[in-house]
Amino acid sequence: MDPDVTDSPGTPAEPEAPRKRHWLRWTALGVSVVVLAAAAVGWWLYRKLDGNITTDTDAAAELREYEKERPTAVAMGAKNILLIGSDTRTGAGNTKYGRDKGTQRSDTTILLHIAAKRSSATAVSIPRDLMVTMPSCRTPDGTRTREQFAQFNSAFEIGGTACTIRTVERLTSVRIDHHMVIDFRGFKKMVDAVDGVEICLREPIDDKDAKLRLRAGRQTLNGEQALGFVRARKSLGNGSDTERMDRQQQFLGALVNKVQSNGVLLNPTRLYPVLDAATKSITTDPGLDSLRDLYDLARSMRSVPTEKVQFLTVPRRPYSYNANRDELVQPAASQLFKRLREDKPVTVESGESTEEPATANSPNPVPTPTFAGRNAADGACA
């Protein structure tokens, strides 16, 4: 017997194997509980976010009724999404921007074209003061309007989302695949969810109508300030909607840049507040009314370089019969719409819209238009 090993009478050594198996069973049980709890929480969060989204079934029904007159999709795989910022004053936190009169207009409308290969995304602002031909639309009380030549943003007031989509399709001949409507409160919450967005101001702003007061220089705007910044009109520049749309494009570019550069999309603790704010504030068509649909869309856009996320406004000028309204500049507008329809690259540069001159030796004698705009990489401090 080994002299170093002694056994105390009446106290036999406990076997190691049963003790190890006992520990492993409790460890496995603990891990299982944690996994199940995490799965339950994840499922609850998914259901909560999914349930936040509002589906616009009325617009879908209206569009189905007029399917024969709608344009045919030309580029398979490309997506055209109409983004509508509603100026409704209903809802908590919106009444401070004006008295609700039971109607709403599209404060901002953007046609977002996502290339089939996800190599670029082009956001085209449509001026609310643009004079357009509106089709006959169904009103909230069930009656139908006559076809009319009117200010663009009245389409949303008269016939809601479906009328706006049909007006845009008639204007551009671009098939709208999906739409999203977002209100004031939702915009504010999304900006707050990413901890604000940085802008640069050459001069201070003091606009009572927009509830906005800002110093000059570089600064980060919270949701309330951001809403005032993109809506301010009377106190900035020449007070035109042109400059307001330019600020909107600058700000959206900075917002896209902030989300991508700060890793929001890859950080669950930062992503959830953004998703919660977004899903609570949007109304979409049935094709985008689930968290999975929105996630698939966002995932498909992750490969789009920031510098290829472009913003521009349809080529327009003051309307001939009313300087306070706009009309399209041709042929530039038609060229832009054609490139979007056919999913061809859109060249965006600062300055005026131009056409590259054709030369005798050019392999493509058709002039290539260049449109005035900016890209998301410029941000709002460019």
CSV table of C-alpha atoms in Angstrom, one decimal:
chain,number,residue,atom,x,y,z
A,1,MET,CA,0.0,0.0,0.0
A,2,ASP,CA,1.2,3.5,-0.8
A,3,PRO,CA,2.3,5.1,2.5
A,4,ASP,CA,1.1,8.5,1.3
A,5,VAL,CA,-2.4,7.4,0.9
A,6,THR,CA,-4.5,6.9,4.0
A,7,ASP,CA,-8.1,5.9,4.3
A,8,SER,CA,-10.1,7.1,7.3
A,9,PRO,CA,-12.2,4.3,8.8
A,10,GLY,CA,-15.9,4.9,8.0
A,11,THR,CA,-15.3,7.7,5.5
A,12,PRO,CA,-15.0,6.2,2.0
A,13,ALA,CA,-13.9,8.5,-0.8
A,14,GLU,CA,-16.8,9.8,-3.0
A,15,PRO,CA,-16.5,8.7,-6.6
A,16,GLU,CA,-15.5,11.5,-9.0
A,17,ALA,CA,-17.5,10.4,-12.0
A,18,PRO,CA,-21.0,10.7,-10.5
A,19,ARG,CA,-20.1,14.2,-9.1
A,20,LYS,CA,-18.9,15.3,-12.6
A,21,ARG,CA,-22.1,14.0,-14.3
A,22,HIS,CA,-24.1,15.8,-11.7
A,23,TRP,CA,-22.3,19.1,-12.4
A,24,LEU,CA,-22.7,18.6,-16.2
A,25,ARG,CA,-26.5,18.0,-15.8
A,26,TRP,CA,-27.0,21.2,-13.9
A,27,THR,CA,-24.8,23.1,-16.4
A,28,ALA,CA,-26.8,21.8,-19.3
A,29,LEU,CA,-30.0,22.7,-17.6
A,30,GLY,CA,-28.8,26.2,-16.9
A,31,VAL,CA,-27.7,26.8,-20.5
A,32,SER,CA,-31.0,25.4,-21.7
A,33,VAL,CA,-32.9,27.9,-19.5
A,34,VAL,CA,-30.8,30.8,-20.7
A,35,VAL,CA,-31.2,29.8,-24.4
A,36,LEU,CA,-35.0,29.4,-24.0
A,37,ALA,CA,-35.3,32.7,-22.1
A,38,ALA,CA,-33.3,34.4,-24.8
A,39,ALA,CA,-35.4,32.8,-27.5
A,40,ALA,CA,-38.6,33.9,-25.7
A,41,VAL,CA,-37.3,37.5,-25.3
A,42,GLY,CA,-36.2,37.5,-29.0
A,43,TRP,CA,-39.6,36.2,-30.1
A,44,TRP,CA,-41.4,38.8,-27.9
A,45,LEU,CA,-39.3,41.6,-29.4
A,46,TYR,CA,-39.9,40.4,-32.9
A,47,ARG,CA,-43.7,40.2,-32.3
A,48,LYS,CA,-43.7,43.6,-30.7
A,49,LEU,CA,-41.8,45.3,-33.6
A,50,ASP,CA,-43.8,43.4,-36.2
A,51,GLY,CA,-47.0,44.5,-34.5
A,52,ASN,CA,-46.0,48.2,-34.6
A,53,ILE,CA,-46.3,48.4,-38.4
A,54,THR,CA,-49.5,49.7,-39.9
A,55,THR,CA,-50.7,48.1,-43.2
A,56,ASP,CA,-52.4,50.4,-45.8
A,57,THR,CA,-54.9,48.0,-47.2
A,58,ASP,CA,-57.0,50.8,-48.7
A,59,ALA,CA,-54.3,52.0,-51.0
A,60,ALA,CA,-53.6,48.4,-52.1
A,61,ALA,CA,-57.2,47.9,-53.0
A,62,GLU,CA,-57.4,51.2,-54.9
A,63,LEU,CA,-54.2,50.4,-56.9
A,64,ARG,CA,-55.5,46.9,-57.8
A,65,GLU,CA,-58.7,48.6,-59.2
A,66,TYR,CA,-56.5,50.7,-61.6
A,67,GLU,CA,-53.9,48.0,-62.4
A,68,LYS,CA,-54.5,48.3,-66.2
A,69,GLU,CA,-53.5,51.9,-66.3
A,70,ARG,CA,-50.4,51.5,-64.2
A,71,PRO,CA,-46.9,51.4,-65.8
A,72,THR,CA,-45.3,48.0,-66.3
A,73,ALA,CA,-42.0,47.3,-64.4
A,74,VAL,CA,-39.1,47.3,-66.9
A,75,ALA,CA,-36.1,46.4,-64.8
A,76,MET,CA,-36.6,43.1,-62.9
A,77,GLY,CA,-35.0,43.1,-59.5
A,78,ALA,CA,-34.9,46.9,-59.1
A,79,LYS,CA,-37.2,48.5,-56.4
A,80,ASN,CA,-39.0,51.8,-56.6
A,81,ILE,CA,-40.3,52.9,-53.2
A,82,LEU,CA,-42.3,56.1,-52.6
A,83,LEU,CA,-41.5,57.7,-49.3
A,84,ILE,CA,-44.2,60.2,-48.1
A,85,GLY,CA,-43.7,62.5,-45.1
A,86,SER,CA,-47.2,63.4,-43.9
A,87,ASP,CA,-47.8,66.8,-42.3
A,88,THR,CA,-50.7,65.5,-40.3
A,89,ARG,CA,-51.0,67.2,-36.9
A,90,THR,CA,-52.9,64.3,-35.3
A,91,GLY,CA,-51.1,62.1,-32.8
A,92,ALA,CA,-49.2,62.8,-29.6
A,93,GLY,CA,-46.5,65.4,-30.0
A,94,ASN,CA,-47.7,66.7,-33.3
A,95,THR,CA,-50.2,69.4,-32.3
A,96,LYS,CA,-47.6,72.0,-31.6
A,97,TYR,CA,-46.9,72.2,-35.4
A,98,GLY,CA,-50.3,73.5,-36.1
A,99,ARG,CA,-54.0,72.9,-35.7
A,100,ASP,CA,-55.4,69.7,-37.2
A,101,LYS,CA,-58.1,70.5,-39.8
A,102,GLY,CA,-59.0,66.9,-40.5
A,103,THR,CA,-56.8,66.8,-43.6
A,104,GLN,CA,-53.2,66.1,-44.4
A,105,ARG,CA,-50.8,66.8,-47.2
A,106,SER,CA,-47.5,65.3,-48.2
A,107,ASP,CA,-45.0,67.5,-46.7
A,108,THR,CA,-42.2,65.6,-48.4
A,109,THR,CA,-42.3,63.0,-51.2
A,110,ILE,CA,-39.3,61.1,-52.3
A,111,LEU,CA,-39.1,58.4,-55.0
A,112,LEU,CA,-36.4,56.0,-53.9
A,113,HIS,CA,-34.9,53.8,-56.7
A,114,ILE,CA,-32.8,50.9,-55.6
A,115,ALA,CA,-30.7,49.3,-58.4
A,116,ALA,CA,-31.3,45.7,-59.2
A,117,LYS,CA,-27.7,44.8,-58.4
A,118,ARG,CA,-27.9,46.9,-55.2
A,119,SER,CA,-25.0,49.0,-56.6
A,120,SER,CA,-26.7,52.3,-56.0
A,121,ALA,CA,-29.8,54.0,-54.5
A,122,THR,CA,-31.2,57.2,-55.9
A,123,ALA,CA,-33.6,59.3,-53.9
A,124,VAL,CA,-35.5,61.9,-56.1
A,125,SER,CA,-37.5,64.6,-54.3
A,126,ILE,CA,-40.7,65.7,-55.9
A,127,PRO,CA,-41.6,69.3,-55.0
A,128,ARG,CA,-44.9,69.7,-53.2
A,129,ASP,CA,-45.6,72.8,-55.3
A,130,LEU,CA,-45.1,71.0,-58.6
A,131,MET,CA,-48.0,71.4,-61.0
A,132,VAL,CA,-49.1,67.9,-62.2
A,133,THR,CA,-52.0,66.1,-63.8
A,134,MET,CA,-53.9,64.2,-61.1
A,135,PRO,CA,-56.0,61.2,-62.2
A,136,SER,CA,-59.6,60.7,-60.9
A,137,CYS,CA,-59.1,59.6,-57.3
A,138,ARG,CA,-61.4,58.2,-54.5
A,139,THR,CA,-61.9,60.5,-51.6
A,140,PRO,CA,-62.3,59.4,-47.9
A,141,ASP,CA,-66.1,59.8,-48.2
A,142,GLY,CA,-66.2,57.3,-51.1
A,143,THR,CA,-66.8,59.8,-53.9
A,144,ARG,CA,-64.4,60.3,-56.9
A,145,THR,CA,-62.8,63.4,-58.1
A,146,ARG,CA,-62.4,64.3,-61.8
A,147,GLU,CA,-59.0,64.3,-63.5
A,148,GLN,CA,-57.4,67.7,-62.8
A,149,PHE,CA,-54.3,69.8,-63.1
A,150,ALA,CA,-53.2,70.8,-59.6
A,151,GLN,CA,-50.5,71.2,-57.1
A,152,PHE,CA,-48.8,67.9,-56.4
A,153,ASN,CA,-49.2,67.6,-52.6
A,154,SER,CA,-53.0,68.1,-52.9
A,155,ALA,CA,-53.1,64.5,-54.2
A,156,PHE,CA,-52.4,63.2,-50.7
A,157,GLU,CA,-55.0,65.5,-49.2
A,158,ILE,CA,-57.7,64.5,-51.7
A,159,GLY,CA,-57.1,60.8,-52.3
A,160,GLY,CA,-54.4,59.7,-49.8
A,161,THR,CA,-51.5,57.4,-50.7
A,162,ALA,CA,-53.1,55.6,-53.7
A,163,CYS,CA,-53.8,59.0,-55.4
A,164,THR,CA,-50.3,60.1,-54.7
A,165,ILE,CA,-48.8,56.9,-56.1
A,166,ARG,CA,-51.0,57.1,-59.3
A,167,THR,CA,-50.0,60.7,-59.7
A,168,VAL,CA,-46.3,59.9,-59.5
A,169,GLU,CA,-46.7,57.0,-61.9
A,170,ARG,CA,-48.5,59.2,-64.4
A,171,LEU,CA,-45.8,61.8,-64.0
A,172,THR,CA,-42.8,59.5,-64.3
A,173,SER,CA,-44.0,56.3,-65.9
A,174,VAL,CA,-42.1,54.5,-63.2
A,175,ARG,CA,-43.8,51.6,-61.5
A,176,ILE,CA,-44.0,52.1,-57.7
A,177,ASP,CA,-43.4,48.7,-56.0
A,178,HIS,CA,-43.8,49.8,-52.4
A,179,HIS,CA,-44.6,52.9,-50.3
A,180,MET,CA,-44.0,54.1,-46.8
A,181,VAL,CA,-45.8,57.0,-45.0
A,182,ILE,CA,-44.1,58.6,-41.9
A,183,ASP,CA,-45.4,61.4,-39.7
A,184,PHE,CA,-43.7,64.1,-37.6
A,185,ARG,CA,-43.5,62.1,-34.4
A,186,GLY,CA,-41.9,59.1,-36.1
A,187,PHE,CA,-39.2,61.2,-37.7
A,188,LYS,CA,-38.3,62.8,-34.4
A,189,LYS,CA,-38.1,59.4,-32.7
A,190,MET,CA,-35.8,57.9,-35.4
A,191,VAL,CA,-33.4,60.8,-35.0
A,192,ASP,CA,-33.3,60.4,-31.3
A,193,ALA,CA,-32.8,56.7,-31.6
A,194,VAL,CA,-29.4,57.2,-33.3
A,195,ASP,CA,-28.4,59.8,-30.7
A,196,GLY,CA,-28.9,62.8,-33.0
A,197,VAL,CA,-27.4,63.8,-36.4
A,198,GLU,CA,-24.6,66.3,-37.0
A,199,ILE,CA,-25.1,69.4,-39.2
A,200,CYS,CA,-23.2,72.6,-40.0
A,201,LEU,CA,-24.7,76.0,-40.1
A,202,ARG,CA,-23.1,79.1,-41.6
A,203,GLU,CA,-25.6,81.4,-39.8
A,204,PRO,CA,-27.8,81.0,-36.7
A,205,ILE,CA,-31.5,80.1,-37.1
A,206,ASP,CA,-34.4,81.6,-35.3
A,207,ASP,CA,-37.7,80.4,-36.8
A,208,LYS,CA,-40.8,80.6,-34.6
A,209,ASP,CA,-43.0,78.7,-37.1
A,210,ALA,CA,-40.6,75.8,-37.2
A,211,LYS,CA,-40.1,75.9,-33.4
A,212,LEU,CA,-36.3,76.2,-34.1
A,213,ARG,CA,-33.5,78.2,-32.7
A,214,LEU,CA,-29.9,77.1,-33.4
A,215,ARG,CA,-26.5,78.7,-33.2
A,216,ALA,CA,-24.1,78.8,-36.2
A,217,GLY,CA,-21.4,76.1,-36.6
A,218,ARG,CA,-21.2,72.4,-36.3
A,219,GLN,CA,-23.7,70.8,-33.9
A,220,THR,CA,-25.8,67.7,-33.3
A,221,LEU,CA,-29.5,68.0,-33.6
A,222,ASN,CA,-32.0,65.9,-31.6
A,223,GLY,CA,-35.3,64.8,-33.1
A,224,GLU,CA,-37.2,67.9,-32.3
A,225,GLN,CA,-34.5,70.2,-33.7
A,226,ALA,CA,-34.1,68.0,-36.7
A,227,LEU,CA,-37.8,68.2,-37.6
A,228,GLY,CA,-37.7,72.0,-37.4
A,229,PHE,CA,-34.5,72.0,-39.6
A,230,VAL,CA,-36.0,70.0,-42.4
A,231,ARG,CA,-39.3,71.9,-42.3
A,232,ALA,CA,-38.1,75.4,-41.8
A,233,ARG,CA,-38.8,77.6,-44.8
A,234,LYS,CA,-39.6,81.2,-44.1
A,235,SER,CA,-36.5,82.1,-42.2
A,236,LEU,CA,-33.8,80.3,-44.2
A,237,GLY,CA,-32.3,81.4,-47.4
A,238,ASN,CA,-34.8,82.9,-49.8
A,239,GLY,CA,-37.7,81.1,-48.2
A,240,SER,CA,-38.3,78.8,-51.2
A,241,ASP,CA,-39.2,75.1,-51.1
A,242,THR,CA,-36.1,74.5,-53.3
A,243,GLU,CA,-33.8,75.3,-50.4
A,244,ARG,CA,-35.9,73.4,-48.0
A,245,MET,CA,-35.6,70.2,-50.1
A,246,ASP,CA,-31.9,70.8,-50.3
A,247,ARG,CA,-31.7,70.8,-46.5
A,248,GLN,CA,-33.8,67.7,-46.4
A,249,GLN,CA,-31.5,65.9,-48.7
A,250,GLN,CA,-28.4,67.1,-46.7
A,251,PHE,CA,-30.0,65.9,-43.5
A,252,LEU,CA,-31.1,62.5,-44.9
A,253,GLY,CA,-27.6,62.0,-46.3
A,254,ALA,CA,-26.1,62.7,-42.8
A,255,LEU,CA,-28.6,60.3,-41.2
A,256,VAL,CA,-27.7,57.5,-43.6
A,257,ASN,CA,-24.0,58.2,-42.9
A,258,LYS,CA,-24.5,58.2,-39.2
A,259,VAL,CA,-26.3,54.9,-39.2
A,260,GLN,CA,-23.7,53.2,-41.3
A,261,SER,CA,-20.6,54.7,-39.7
A,262,ASN,CA,-21.7,54.0,-36.1
A,263,GLY,CA,-22.5,50.4,-36.7
A,264,VAL,CA,-26.1,50.7,-35.7
A,265,LEU,CA,-27.1,47.9,-38.1
A,266,LEU,CA,-24.7,45.5,-36.4
A,267,ASN,CA,-25.4,46.5,-32.8
A,268,PRO,CA,-28.6,45.0,-31.4
A,269,THR,CA,-28.7,47.4,-28.4
A,270,ARG,CA,-28.6,50.4,-30.7
A,271,LEU,CA,-30.6,48.8,-33.5
A,272,TYR,CA,-33.7,48.0,-31.5
A,273,PRO,CA,-34.6,51.6,-30.6
A,274,VAL,CA,-34.2,52.6,-34.3
A,275,LEU,CA,-36.4,49.7,-35.3
A,276,ASP,CA,-39.0,50.4,-32.6
A,277,ALA,CA,-39.2,54.1,-33.6
A,278,ALA,CA,-39.4,53.3,-37.3
A,279,THR,CA,-42.0,50.5,-37.1
A,280,LYS,CA,-44.2,52.6,-34.8
A,281,SER,CA,-44.2,55.5,-37.2
A,282,ILE,CA,-44.7,54.0,-40.6
A,283,THR,CA,-47.6,52.9,-42.7
A,284,THR,CA,-46.7,50.6,-45.6
A,285,ASP,CA,-48.3,48.4,-48.3
A,286,PRO,CA,-48.9,44.7,-47.6
A,287,GLY,CA,-45.6,43.9,-49.3
A,288,LEU,CA,-43.5,45.7,-46.6
A,289,ASP,CA,-45.7,45.3,-43.6
A,290,SER,CA,-43.7,42.9,-41.6
A,291,LEU,CA,-40.3,43.1,-39.8
A,292,ARG,CA,-39.0,40.4,-42.0
A,293,ASP,CA,-39.9,42.3,-45.2
A,294,LEU,CA,-38.2,45.4,-43.9
A,295,TYR,CA,-35.2,43.5,-42.7
A,296,ASP,CA,-34.8,41.8,-46.1
A,297,LEU,CA,-34.9,45.2,-47.8
A,298,ALA,CA,-32.4,46.7,-45.4
A,299,ARG,CA,-30.1,43.7,-45.7
A,300,SER,CA,-30.2,44.0,-49.5
A,301,MET,CA,-29.0,47.6,-49.2
A,302,ARG,CA,-26.1,46.9,-47.0
A,303,SER,CA,-23.8,46.4,-50.0
A,304,VAL,CA,-24.7,49.9,-51.4
A,305,PRO,CA,-21.6,52.1,-50.9
A,306,THR,CA,-22.4,55.3,-49.0
A,307,GLU,CA,-21.1,57.4,-51.9
A,308,LYS,CA,-23.6,55.7,-54.2
A,309,VAL,CA,-26.6,56.7,-52.1
A,310,GLN,CA,-27.6,59.8,-54.1
A,311,PHE,CA,-30.1,62.6,-53.5
A,312,LEU,CA,-31.5,65.0,-56.1
A,313,THR,CA,-34.7,66.9,-57.0
A,314,VAL,CA,-36.6,66.5,-60.3
A,315,PRO,CA,-35.4,69.2,-62.8
A,316,ARG,CA,-37.9,72.0,-62.4
A,317,ARG,CA,-38.4,75.8,-62.6
A,318,PRO,CA,-41.0,78.4,-61.5
A,319,TYR,CA,-44.4,77.7,-63.2
A,320,SER,CA,-45.0,80.0,-66.1
A,321,TYR,CA,-48.4,81.2,-64.7
A,322,ASN,CA,-47.5,81.3,-61.0
A,323,ALA,CA,-44.0,81.9,-59.7
A,324,ASN,CA,-45.0,80.3,-56.4
A,325,ARG,CA,-45.5,76.9,-58.1
A,326,ASP,CA,-43.1,74.7,-60.1
A,327,GLU,CA,-43.1,72.9,-63.5
A,328,LEU,CA,-40.8,70.3,-64.9
A,329,VAL,CA,-37.8,71.3,-67.1
A,330,GLN,CA,-37.7,69.2,-70.2
A,331,PRO,CA,-36.1,67.1,-71.6
A,332,ALA,CA,-34.0,66.8,-68.4
A,333,ALA,CA,-37.0,65.5,-66.3
A,334,SER,CA,-37.9,62.9,-68.9
A,335,GLN,CA,-34.3,61.7,-69.2
A,336,LEU,CA,-34.1,61.2,-65.4
A,337,PHE,CA,-37.4,59.3,-65.3
A,338,LYS,CA,-36.3,57.1,-68.3
A,339,ARG,CA,-33.0,56.2,-66.5
A,340,LEU,CA,-34.9,55.2,-63.4
A,341,ARG,CA,-37.3,53.1,-65.3
A,342,GLU,CA,-34.6,51.3,-67.1
A,343,ASP,CA,-32.4,51.0,-64.0
A,344,LYS,CA,-29.5,52.9,-65.7
A,345,PRO,CA,-26.9,54.8,-63.6
A,346,VAL,CA,-27.8,58.4,-62.6
A,347,THR,CA,-24.9,60.7,-62.4
A,348,VAL,CA,-25.3,63.3,-59.7
A,349,GLU,CA,-23.0,66.3,-59.1
A,350,SER,CA,-23.2,69.6,-57.4
A,351,GLY,CA,-24.3,72.5,-59.6
A,352,GLU,CA,-26.8,72.6,-62.4
A,353,SER,CA,-28.2,69.7,-64.4
A,354,THR,CA,-26.2,69.3,-67.7
A,355,GLU,CA,-25.7,67.0,-70.7
A,356,GLU,CA,-22.3,65.7,-71.8
A,357,PRO,CA,-21.8,66.8,-75.4
A,358,ALA,CA,-21.9,64.0,-78.0
A,359,THR,CA,-18.9,63.6,-80.3
A,360,ALA,CA,-18.4,62.0,-83.7
A,361,ASN,CA,-16.1,59.4,-82.2
A,362,SER,CA,-18.2,58.7,-79.2
A,363,PRO,CA,-19.4,55.0,-79.0
A,364,ASN,CA,-22.7,56.3,-77.6
A,365,PRO,CA,-23.7,59.5,-79.5
A,366,VAL,CA,-26.7,60.0,-77.1
A,367,PRO,CA,-25.8,62.7,-74.5
A,368,THR,CA,-25.5,61.5,-71.0
A,369,PRO,CA,-27.3,63.8,-68.6
A,370,THR,CA,-25.8,64.8,-65.3
A,371,PHE,CA,-28.2,65.9,-62.5
A,372,ALA,CA,-27.7,68.4,-59.7
A,373,GLY,CA,-27.7,66.7,-56.3
A,374,ARG,CA,-25.5,65.1,-53.6
A,375,ASN,CA,-24.6,61.8,-52.1
A,376,ALA,CA,-24.9,60.5,-48.6
A,377,ALA,CA,-21.1,60.5,-48.1
A,378,ASP,CA,-21.3,64.4,-48.2
A,379,GLY,CA,-23.4,64.4,-45.1
A,380,ALA,CA,-24.9,67.7,-43.8
A,381,CYS,CA,-21.6,69.3,-43.1
A,382,ALA,CA,-20.4,69.3,-46.7
